[in-house]
Tab-separated table of C-alpha atoms and ligand atoms in Angstrom:
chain	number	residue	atom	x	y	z
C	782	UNK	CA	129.332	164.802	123.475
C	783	UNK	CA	129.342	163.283	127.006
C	784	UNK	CA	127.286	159.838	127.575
C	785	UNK	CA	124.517	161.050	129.486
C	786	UNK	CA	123.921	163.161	126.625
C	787	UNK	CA	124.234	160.446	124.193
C	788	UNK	CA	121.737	158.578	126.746
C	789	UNK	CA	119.112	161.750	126.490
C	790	UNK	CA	119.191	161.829	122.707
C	791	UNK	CA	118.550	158.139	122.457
C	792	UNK	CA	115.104	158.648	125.064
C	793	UNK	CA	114.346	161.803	123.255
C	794	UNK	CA	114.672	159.845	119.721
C	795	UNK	CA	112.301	157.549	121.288
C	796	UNK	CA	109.459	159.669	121.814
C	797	UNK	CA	109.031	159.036	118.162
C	798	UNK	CA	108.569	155.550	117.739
C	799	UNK	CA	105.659	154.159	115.967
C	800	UNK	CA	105.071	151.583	118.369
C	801	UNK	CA	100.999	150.439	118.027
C	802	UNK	CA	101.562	146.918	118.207
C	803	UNK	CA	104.225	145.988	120.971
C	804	UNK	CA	103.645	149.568	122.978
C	805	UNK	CA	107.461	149.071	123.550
C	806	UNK	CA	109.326	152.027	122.428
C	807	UNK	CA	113.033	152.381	121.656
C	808	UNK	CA	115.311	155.017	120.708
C	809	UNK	CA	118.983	155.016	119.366
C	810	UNK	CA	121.546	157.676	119.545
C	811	UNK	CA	124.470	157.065	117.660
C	812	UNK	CA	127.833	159.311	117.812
C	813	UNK	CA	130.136	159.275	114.554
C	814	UNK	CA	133.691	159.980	115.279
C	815	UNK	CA	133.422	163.176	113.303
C	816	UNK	CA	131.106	163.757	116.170
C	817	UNK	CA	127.807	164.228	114.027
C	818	UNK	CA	124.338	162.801	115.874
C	819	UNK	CA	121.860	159.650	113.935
C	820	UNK	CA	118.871	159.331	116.314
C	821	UNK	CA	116.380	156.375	115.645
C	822	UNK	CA	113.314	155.089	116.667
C	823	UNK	CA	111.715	152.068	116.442
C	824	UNK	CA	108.725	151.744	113.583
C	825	UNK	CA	106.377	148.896	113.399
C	826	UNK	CA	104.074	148.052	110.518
C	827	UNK	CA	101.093	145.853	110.202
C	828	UNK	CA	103.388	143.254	108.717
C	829	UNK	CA	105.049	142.459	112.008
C	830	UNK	CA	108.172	141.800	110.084
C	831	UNK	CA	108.457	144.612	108.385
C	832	UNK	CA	109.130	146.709	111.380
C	833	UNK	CA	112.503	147.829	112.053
C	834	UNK	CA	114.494	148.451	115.130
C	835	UNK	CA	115.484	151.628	116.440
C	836	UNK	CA	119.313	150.699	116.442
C	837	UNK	CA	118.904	149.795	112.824
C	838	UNK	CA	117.053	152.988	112.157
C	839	UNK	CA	119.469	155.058	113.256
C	840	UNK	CA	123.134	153.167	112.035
C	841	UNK	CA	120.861	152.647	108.103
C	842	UNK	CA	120.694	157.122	108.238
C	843	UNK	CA	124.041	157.640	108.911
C	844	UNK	CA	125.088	155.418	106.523
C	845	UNK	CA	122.833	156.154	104.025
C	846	UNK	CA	124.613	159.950	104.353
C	847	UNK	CA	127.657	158.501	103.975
C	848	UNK	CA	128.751	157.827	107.413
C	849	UNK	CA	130.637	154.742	108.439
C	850	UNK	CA	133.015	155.882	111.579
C	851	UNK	CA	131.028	155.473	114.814
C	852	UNK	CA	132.409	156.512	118.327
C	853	UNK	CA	129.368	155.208	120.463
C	854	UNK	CA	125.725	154.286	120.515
C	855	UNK	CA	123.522	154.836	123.109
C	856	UNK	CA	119.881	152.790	123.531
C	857	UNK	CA	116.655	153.632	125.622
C	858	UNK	CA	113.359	151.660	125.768
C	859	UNK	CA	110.791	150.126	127.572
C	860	UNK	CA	106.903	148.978	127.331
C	861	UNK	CA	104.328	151.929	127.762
C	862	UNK	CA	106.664	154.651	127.772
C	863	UNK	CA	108.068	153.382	130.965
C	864	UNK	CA	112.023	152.577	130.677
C	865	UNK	CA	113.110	149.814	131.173
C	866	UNK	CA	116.419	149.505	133.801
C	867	UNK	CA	118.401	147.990	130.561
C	868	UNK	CA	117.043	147.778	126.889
C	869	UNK	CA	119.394	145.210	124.716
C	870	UNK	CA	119.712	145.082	120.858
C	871	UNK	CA	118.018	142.489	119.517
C	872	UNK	CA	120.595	139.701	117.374
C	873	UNK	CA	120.138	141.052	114.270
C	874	UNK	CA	121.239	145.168	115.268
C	875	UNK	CA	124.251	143.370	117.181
C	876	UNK	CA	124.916	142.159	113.723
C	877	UNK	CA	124.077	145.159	112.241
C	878	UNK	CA	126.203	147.263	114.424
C	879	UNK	CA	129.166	144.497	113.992
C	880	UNK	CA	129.125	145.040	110.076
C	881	UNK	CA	130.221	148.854	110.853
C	882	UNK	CA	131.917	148.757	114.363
C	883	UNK	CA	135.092	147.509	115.983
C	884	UNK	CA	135.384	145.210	119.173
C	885	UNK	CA	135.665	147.924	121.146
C	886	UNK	CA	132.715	149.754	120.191
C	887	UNK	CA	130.815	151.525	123.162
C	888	UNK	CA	127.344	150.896	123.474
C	889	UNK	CA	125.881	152.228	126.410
C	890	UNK	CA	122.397	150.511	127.886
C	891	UNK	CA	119.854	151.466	130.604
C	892	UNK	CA	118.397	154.601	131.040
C	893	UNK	CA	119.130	158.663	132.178
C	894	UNK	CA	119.469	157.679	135.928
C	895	UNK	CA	121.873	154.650	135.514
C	896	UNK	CA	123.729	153.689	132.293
C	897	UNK	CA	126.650	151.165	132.043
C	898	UNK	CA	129.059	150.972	128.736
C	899	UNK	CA	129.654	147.626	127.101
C	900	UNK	CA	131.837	146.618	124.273
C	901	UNK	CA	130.246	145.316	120.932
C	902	UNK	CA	132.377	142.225	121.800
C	903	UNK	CA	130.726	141.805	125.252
C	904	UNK	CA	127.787	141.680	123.235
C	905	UNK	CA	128.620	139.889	120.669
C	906	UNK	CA	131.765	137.548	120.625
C	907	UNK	CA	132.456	135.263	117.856
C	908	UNK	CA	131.147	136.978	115.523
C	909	UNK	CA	130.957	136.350	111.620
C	910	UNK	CA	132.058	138.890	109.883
C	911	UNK	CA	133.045	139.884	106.093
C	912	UNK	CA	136.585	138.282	107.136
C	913	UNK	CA	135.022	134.851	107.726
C	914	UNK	CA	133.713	135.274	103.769
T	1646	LIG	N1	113.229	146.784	119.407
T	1646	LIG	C1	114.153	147.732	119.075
T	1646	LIG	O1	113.834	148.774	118.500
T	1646	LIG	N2	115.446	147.466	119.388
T	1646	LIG	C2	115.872	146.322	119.990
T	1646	LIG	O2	117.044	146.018	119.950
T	1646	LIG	C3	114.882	145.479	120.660
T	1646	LIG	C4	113.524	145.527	120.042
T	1646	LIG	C5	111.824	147.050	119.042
T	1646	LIG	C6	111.307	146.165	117.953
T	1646	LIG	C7	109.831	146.201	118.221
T	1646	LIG	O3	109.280	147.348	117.574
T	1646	LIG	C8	109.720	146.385	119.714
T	1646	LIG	O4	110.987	146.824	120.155
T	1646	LIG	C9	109.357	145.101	120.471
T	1646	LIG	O5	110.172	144.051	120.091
């Protein structure tokens, strides 16, 4: 699977985002290295904290199927089903993401048009992870 493909899974995923509170929808497309497809969306709940991320979303399927190998994840958002030029995880799905992923772990941000691939370490340096424990 090429990136731009990655990129149109993660807007498609998003067209399914329960999103009634913020009206900012985001989807996730995540690659494993046996090259199977998680998709995620955002989903809000009354109890704003209750809500989960669409990064989250997607990584908590595939790993709740057993998957823990990713190649790449791709996000898409933006308020009012516009997108946004660049849509970055929140803190906690960079941590999220660093629980399962290398350094090198290609995350690709922006939209269909124009896309640019970061590391999780760009991201996220200094992280604290199981081996600080
Ligand atoms: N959101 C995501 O789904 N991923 C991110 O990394 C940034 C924020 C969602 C959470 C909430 O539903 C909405 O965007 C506004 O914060």
């Amino acid at each position: 699977m090429t990136d731009l493909e990655l990129m149109k899974a993660a807007q498609k995923a998003r067209e399914y985002s329960y999103s009634p509170y913020s009206h900012f929808s985001v989807g996730a497309a995540l690659l494993t290295k046996s090259g199977k497809l998680y998709t995620g969306c955002n989903i809000e709940n009354a109890s704003y904290p209750a809500g989960n991320c669409a990064e989250r979303t997607a990584i908590f399927k595939a790993v709740s199927e057993g998957e823990r190998e990713f190649a790449a994840l791709a996000i898409v958002g933006g308020k009012e089903g516009e997108t946004s030029d660049f849509c970055a995880p929140c803190g906690i799905c960079r941590q999220v993401i660093a629980e399962f992923c290398p350094k090198d772990f290609k995350i690709l941000l922006g939209n269909e048009e124009h896309y640019k691939a970061f590391t999780l370490e760009m991201l996220l340096p200094y992280t604290f992870t199981s081996e600080d424990l």
